């Protein structure tokens, strides 16, 4: 997981409405609809669960410490989704206690390794990397119409890329994958619908839908793009070269936190709804 810089996130709160419009233009849908699709449920079914949320966002000092503006950015995204939330004054364990004492039903916390939304009633949690993968995959699918029998080229098969692969396969797509880490590629060997490639060029040559989930800054160049190429790029830093981004911005879905955080909410609430339903059945 790449650690974000303040400069990556400082405009998130003021740009939320614009970001929403950009997503509408790019994919035909807003952030919550994309995130609900990532969770495999409708916005309507999630609505009551989202209304019942109260998220305590706890700044975490461990490791490299606080990122200025990180908690405020999370608060801005949740607020935009209509979710009741607050940032604790205290950090770490004291912050968790403060959140619970202030009625939090969920805790949002991130260190340098894990970024998680935890539901206190069910102990279920949503992981940022996995939800980011699903959220951007859903956005790419919406941008593209049906992905059935199409090839999606996936660069980077860490947790984000792998979550996206599962989404694409579930939609009947094939995936052409490349990662410079041979062990990660090896782990996908023999999986149905997965084509292992030996270079990024080989992977990109097989499809017109790209999923960029690496930590490199130049994996997709102008030469790899055309008017028919669609890209979802959750990777940080952005894996698309500046000139390719400038020319094909209308075909590229990219943000630093928004889709991932929205998908954490929807995935957690979808799982919670299923969990509660199952437990009610056992209780009755
Ligand atoms: C969760 C983001 C998505 C991409 N990279 C991840 C990242 O930057 N992780 C580090 C988050 C550290 C937050 C810090 C704070 O301000 O509470 N501990």
Short mmCIF file of C-alpha atoms and ligand atoms in Angstrom, two decimals:
data_model
loop_
_atom_site.label_atom_id
_atom_site.label_comp_id
_atom_site.label_asym_id
_atom_site.label_seq_id
_atom_site.Cartn_x
_atom_site.Cartn_y
_atom_site.Cartn_z
CA UNK A 1 0.00 0.00 0.00
CA UNK A 2 1.45 3.34 -1.06
CA UNK A 3 1.31 5.90 1.72
CA UNK A 4 -0.56 8.96 0.52
CA UNK A 5 0.88 12.46 0.85
CA UNK A 6 -1.06 15.47 2.06
CA UNK A 7 -0.78 16.87 -1.47
CA UNK A 8 -2.62 13.76 -2.79
CA UNK A 9 -5.66 14.37 -0.61
CA UNK A 10 -5.83 18.05 0.36
CA UNK A 11 -8.40 18.94 -2.32
CA UNK A 12 -10.72 15.96 -1.73
CA UNK A 13 -13.24 17.72 0.51
CA UNK A 14 -13.66 20.81 -1.68
CA UNK A 15 -13.78 18.68 -4.86
CA UNK A 16 -16.39 16.10 -3.75
CA UNK A 17 -19.25 17.58 -5.80
CA UNK A 18 -17.01 17.99 -8.84
CA UNK A 19 -15.67 14.45 -8.41
CA UNK A 20 -19.25 13.19 -8.39
CA UNK A 21 -19.99 15.02 -11.66
CA UNK A 22 -16.80 13.66 -13.22
CA UNK A 23 -17.80 10.11 -12.28
CA UNK A 24 -21.27 10.67 -13.74
CA UNK A 25 -19.72 11.78 -17.02
CA UNK A 26 -17.10 9.01 -17.06
CA UNK A 27 -19.26 6.06 -16.01
CA UNK A 28 -22.89 7.22 -16.14
CA UNK A 29 -23.17 6.70 -12.39
CA UNK A 30 -22.32 8.43 -9.14
CA UNK A 31 -19.93 7.25 -6.45
CA UNK A 32 -22.48 5.46 -4.23
CA UNK A 33 -23.99 3.57 -7.17
CA UNK A 34 -20.53 2.45 -8.26
CA UNK A 35 -19.67 1.44 -4.70
CA UNK A 36 -22.96 -0.46 -4.28
CA UNK A 37 -22.23 -2.39 -7.48
CA UNK A 38 -18.78 -3.21 -6.09
CA UNK A 39 -20.56 -4.73 -3.09
CA UNK A 40 -22.96 -6.64 -5.34
CA UNK A 41 -26.11 -4.94 -4.00
CA UNK A 42 -28.42 -2.03 -4.86
CA UNK A 43 -28.15 1.45 -3.35
CA UNK A 44 -31.75 1.10 -2.20
CA UNK A 45 -31.04 -2.01 -0.14
CA UNK A 46 -28.04 -0.31 1.48
CA UNK A 47 -29.71 2.96 2.31
CA UNK A 48 -31.23 2.02 5.70
CA UNK A 49 -27.95 0.44 6.78
CA UNK A 50 -25.97 3.53 5.79
CA UNK A 51 -28.45 5.71 7.68
CA UNK A 52 -27.80 3.66 10.82
CA UNK A 53 -24.05 4.26 10.68
CA UNK A 54 -22.08 6.52 12.99
CA UNK A 55 -18.39 6.36 12.15
CA UNK A 56 -15.64 7.45 14.51
CA UNK A 57 -12.53 8.30 12.48
CA UNK A 58 -9.51 7.75 14.71
CA UNK A 59 -6.16 9.32 13.71
CA UNK A 60 -3.34 6.77 14.13
CA UNK A 61 0.20 7.84 15.08
CA UNK A 62 1.98 4.50 14.79
CA UNK A 63 4.67 3.95 12.11
CA UNK A 64 5.17 7.04 9.95
CA UNK A 65 2.38 8.76 11.85
CA UNK A 66 -0.45 11.08 10.99
CA UNK A 67 -0.94 12.28 7.40
CA UNK A 68 -2.17 15.87 7.67
CA UNK A 69 -5.60 16.02 6.11
CA UNK A 70 -6.15 12.24 6.00
CA UNK A 71 -8.87 12.04 8.68
CA UNK A 72 -10.51 15.20 7.32
CA UNK A 73 -10.58 13.69 3.83
CA UNK A 74 -12.25 10.51 5.14
CA UNK A 75 -14.76 12.65 7.03
CA UNK A 76 -15.46 14.65 3.84
CA UNK A 77 -16.09 11.50 1.78
CA UNK A 78 -18.38 9.93 4.40
CA UNK A 79 -20.18 13.22 4.92
CA UNK A 80 -20.78 13.50 1.16
CA UNK A 81 -22.36 10.03 1.28
CA UNK A 82 -24.73 11.26 3.99
CA UNK A 83 -23.09 9.19 6.69
CA UNK A 84 -22.97 10.43 10.28
CA UNK A 85 -19.28 10.64 11.24
CA UNK A 86 -16.74 12.51 13.33
CA UNK A 87 -12.97 12.69 13.81
CA UNK A 88 -11.82 12.00 17.37
CA UNK A 89 -9.70 14.59 19.16
CA UNK A 90 -7.52 11.90 20.68
CA UNK A 91 -5.46 9.44 18.66
CA UNK A 92 -4.89 5.68 18.79
CA UNK A 93 -6.36 3.71 21.74
CA UNK A 94 -7.60 6.84 23.51
CA UNK A 95 -9.24 7.86 20.24
CA UNK A 96 -11.00 4.51 19.97
CA UNK A 97 -12.38 4.91 23.50
CA UNK A 98 -13.46 8.47 22.69
CA UNK A 99 -15.21 7.26 19.52
CA UNK A 100 -17.12 4.54 21.38
CA UNK A 101 -18.05 6.96 24.19
CA UNK A 102 -19.44 9.30 21.52
CA UNK A 103 -21.72 6.65 20.10
CA UNK A 104 -19.62 5.35 17.22
CA UNK A 105 -21.04 2.20 15.64
CA UNK A 106 -18.03 1.86 13.34
CA UNK A 107 -14.36 2.82 13.60
CA UNK A 108 -12.28 4.02 10.63
CA UNK A 109 -8.54 3.64 11.23
CA UNK A 110 -5.43 3.42 9.07
CA UNK A 111 -1.75 2.74 9.75
CA UNK A 112 0.95 2.24 7.10
CA UNK A 113 -0.12 -1.34 6.38
CA UNK A 114 -3.87 -1.57 6.90
CA UNK A 115 -6.76 0.81 6.37
CA UNK A 116 -9.98 -0.57 7.79
CA UNK A 117 -13.59 0.23 8.59
CA UNK A 118 -14.69 -1.91 11.54
CA UNK A 119 -18.30 -2.53 12.57
CA UNK A 120 -18.44 -2.74 16.34
CA UNK A 121 -21.71 -4.69 16.57
CA UNK A 122 -20.78 -7.55 14.21
CA UNK A 123 -16.94 -7.35 14.29
CA UNK A 124 -17.03 -7.36 10.47
CA UNK A 125 -14.52 -5.13 8.71
CA UNK A 126 -13.83 -3.76 5.24
CA UNK A 127 -10.29 -3.42 3.93
CA UNK A 128 -9.36 -0.39 1.82
CA UNK A 129 -7.19 -2.26 -0.71
CA UNK A 130 -9.80 -4.93 -1.45
CA UNK A 131 -12.66 -2.44 -1.62
CA UNK A 132 -10.64 -0.09 -3.83
CA UNK A 133 -10.04 -2.96 -6.25
CA UNK A 134 -13.74 -3.83 -6.36
CA UNK A 135 -14.85 -0.19 -6.60
CA UNK A 136 -12.59 0.72 -9.52
CA UNK A 137 -13.43 -2.56 -11.26
CA UNK A 138 -17.14 -1.71 -10.96
CA UNK A 139 -16.47 1.77 -12.35
CA UNK A 140 -14.57 0.33 -15.32
CA UNK A 141 -17.37 -2.14 -16.00
CA UNK A 142 -19.89 0.73 -16.01
CA UNK A 143 -17.71 2.78 -18.33
CA UNK A 144 -17.45 -0.16 -20.73
CA UNK A 145 -20.97 -1.59 -20.82
CA UNK A 146 -20.86 -5.38 -20.57
CA UNK A 147 -17.46 -6.96 -19.90
CA UNK A 148 -18.68 -10.43 -20.82
CA UNK A 149 -16.10 -12.24 -22.99
CA UNK A 150 -13.92 -9.13 -23.12
CA UNK A 151 -10.31 -9.12 -21.95
CA UNK A 152 -9.32 -6.75 -19.15
CA UNK A 153 -5.58 -6.13 -18.84
CA UNK A 154 -4.58 -5.92 -15.19
CA UNK A 155 -1.19 -4.46 -14.29
CA UNK A 156 -0.22 -5.15 -10.68
CA UNK A 157 -1.70 -8.15 -8.88
CA UNK A 158 -1.38 -7.17 -5.24
CA UNK A 159 -4.52 -6.96 -3.06
CA UNK A 160 -6.10 -4.19 -5.19
CA UNK A 161 -5.44 -5.94 -8.52
CA UNK A 162 -6.54 -9.35 -7.20
CA UNK A 163 -9.83 -7.98 -5.86
CA UNK A 164 -10.45 -6.43 -9.29
CA UNK A 165 -9.62 -9.72 -11.02
CA UNK A 166 -12.31 -11.51 -8.96
CA UNK A 167 -14.83 -8.83 -9.94
CA UNK A 168 -13.98 -9.05 -13.67
CA UNK A 169 -14.12 -12.86 -13.67
CA UNK A 170 -17.51 -12.73 -11.93
CA UNK A 171 -18.76 -10.60 -14.85
CA UNK A 172 -17.64 -13.17 -17.43
CA UNK A 173 -14.52 -11.28 -18.55
CA UNK A 174 -11.07 -12.76 -19.04
CA UNK A 175 -8.08 -11.06 -17.46
CA UNK A 176 -4.58 -10.65 -18.93
CA UNK A 177 -2.30 -10.03 -15.96
CA UNK A 178 1.22 -8.76 -15.48
CA UNK A 179 3.25 -7.98 -12.37
CA UNK A 180 7.00 -7.53 -12.10
CA UNK A 181 6.84 -9.77 -9.01
CA UNK A 182 7.02 -13.29 -10.49
CA UNK A 183 5.69 -14.89 -7.27
CA UNK A 184 2.49 -12.88 -7.48
CA UNK A 185 1.97 -13.99 -11.09
CA UNK A 186 2.78 -17.57 -10.18
CA UNK A 187 0.02 -17.52 -7.55
CA UNK A 188 -2.54 -16.89 -10.33
CA UNK A 189 -1.24 -19.67 -12.60
CA UNK A 190 -3.97 -22.10 -13.69
CA UNK A 191 -6.83 -19.92 -12.48
CA UNK A 192 -9.81 -20.06 -14.84
CA UNK A 193 -10.08 -17.00 -17.10
CA UNK A 194 -6.62 -15.68 -16.21
CA UNK A 195 -3.97 -15.20 -18.90
CA UNK A 196 -0.50 -14.75 -17.42
CA UNK A 197 1.67 -12.34 -19.42
CA UNK A 198 5.41 -11.86 -19.31
CA UNK A 199 5.43 -8.10 -19.87
CA UNK A 200 3.09 -5.16 -19.44
CA UNK A 201 3.09 -4.75 -23.23
CA UNK A 202 1.92 -8.33 -23.70
CA UNK A 203 -0.90 -7.78 -21.19
CA UNK A 204 -1.98 -4.42 -22.64
CA UNK A 205 -1.93 -5.79 -26.19
CA UNK A 206 -4.68 -8.31 -25.34
CA UNK A 207 -7.40 -5.88 -24.29
CA UNK A 208 -8.79 -2.37 -24.54
CA UNK A 209 -9.83 -2.21 -20.90
CA UNK A 210 -6.94 -1.58 -18.55
CA UNK A 211 -6.80 -1.83 -14.78
CA UNK A 212 -3.67 -0.12 -13.42
CA UNK A 213 -2.91 -1.20 -9.85
CA UNK A 214 0.86 -0.85 -9.66
CA UNK A 215 2.97 1.56 -7.65
CA UNK A 216 4.94 2.68 -10.74
CA UNK A 217 4.29 5.97 -12.54
CA UNK A 218 4.69 5.07 -16.22
CA UNK A 219 3.19 1.67 -16.98
CA UNK A 220 0.65 3.04 -19.48
CA UNK A 221 1.99 5.44 -22.11
CA UNK A 222 0.47 7.39 -24.98
CA UNK A 223 1.37 4.53 -27.32
CA UNK A 224 -0.81 2.14 -25.29
CA UNK A 225 -3.89 4.36 -25.53
CA UNK A 226 -6.52 5.00 -28.19
CA UNK A 227 -9.99 6.54 -28.22
CA UNK A 228 -11.42 3.06 -27.49
CA UNK A 229 -9.20 2.35 -24.49
CA UNK A 230 -10.75 2.66 -21.03
CA UNK A 231 -8.62 2.73 -17.90
CA UNK A 232 -9.34 2.39 -14.20
CA UNK A 233 -6.29 3.54 -12.29
CA UNK A 234 -6.42 3.24 -8.51
CA UNK A 235 -2.64 2.82 -8.31
CA UNK A 236 -0.65 5.52 -6.52
CA UNK A 237 1.21 7.28 -7.95
CA UNK A 238 -0.92 7.38 -11.11
CA UNK A 239 0.55 4.76 -13.47
CA UNK A 240 -0.35 6.67 -16.62
CA UNK A 241 2.18 9.06 -18.11
CA UNK A 242 1.32 12.75 -18.00
CA UNK A 243 0.91 13.06 -21.78
CA UNK A 244 -1.34 9.97 -21.99
CA UNK A 245 -3.42 11.32 -19.09
CA UNK A 246 -3.78 14.74 -20.67
CA UNK A 247 -4.86 13.35 -24.04
CA UNK A 248 -7.22 10.63 -22.81
CA UNK A 249 -8.51 12.03 -19.51
CA UNK A 250 -12.10 11.36 -20.62
CA UNK A 251 -11.30 7.62 -20.70
CA UNK A 252 -9.52 7.39 -17.35
CA UNK A 253 -11.05 6.78 -13.92
CA UNK A 254 -8.68 7.84 -11.15
CA UNK A 255 -8.89 9.17 -7.61
CA UNK A 256 -6.83 8.75 -4.48
CA UNK A 257 -9.38 7.75 -1.80
CA UNK A 258 -12.99 8.47 -2.77
CA UNK A 259 -14.11 5.33 -4.63
CA UNK A 260 -12.17 3.10 -2.23
CA UNK A 261 -13.67 4.62 0.92
CA UNK A 262 -17.19 4.62 -0.53
CA UNK A 263 -16.74 0.94 -1.42
CA UNK A 264 -15.55 0.18 2.13
CA UNK A 265 -18.87 1.54 3.38
CA UNK A 266 -21.01 -0.38 0.89
CA UNK A 267 -19.09 -3.66 1.22
CA UNK A 268 -19.25 -3.50 5.02
CA UNK A 269 -22.95 -2.63 5.08
CA UNK A 270 -23.81 -5.32 2.50
CA UNK A 271 -21.97 -7.87 4.60
CA UNK A 272 -23.60 -6.61 7.78
CA UNK A 273 -27.07 -6.83 6.22
CA UNK A 274 -26.44 -10.45 5.20
CA UNK A 275 -24.98 -11.26 8.63
CA UNK A 276 -27.91 -9.75 10.52
CA UNK A 277 -30.43 -11.49 8.29
CA UNK A 278 -28.75 -14.84 8.86
CA UNK A 279 -28.64 -14.33 12.63
CA UNK A 280 -32.26 -13.22 12.74
CA UNK A 281 -33.21 -16.41 10.93
CA UNK A 282 -31.41 -18.46 13.58
CA UNK A 283 -33.03 -16.44 16.34
CA UNK A 284 -36.59 -16.90 15.05
C1 LIG B 1 -5.50 4.27 2.86
C2 LIG B 1 -4.67 4.86 1.80
C3 LIG B 1 -5.03 4.52 0.41
C4 LIG B 1 -3.75 4.54 -0.26
N1 LIG B 1 -2.76 4.52 0.57
C5 LIG B 1 -3.21 4.39 1.90
C6 LIG B 1 -2.37 5.16 2.91
O1 LIG B 1 -1.97 6.26 2.67
N2 LIG B 1 -2.15 4.53 4.06
C7 LIG B 1 -1.49 5.16 5.15
C8 LIG B 1 -2.55 5.86 6.01
C9 LIG B 1 -1.95 6.42 7.28
C10 LIG B 1 -2.92 7.32 8.03
C11 LIG B 1 -2.37 7.90 9.28
C12 LIG B 1 -3.40 8.81 9.93
O2 LIG B 1 -3.44 10.02 9.60
O3 LIG B 1 -4.20 8.36 10.76
N3 LIG B 1 -1.97 6.88 10.24
#
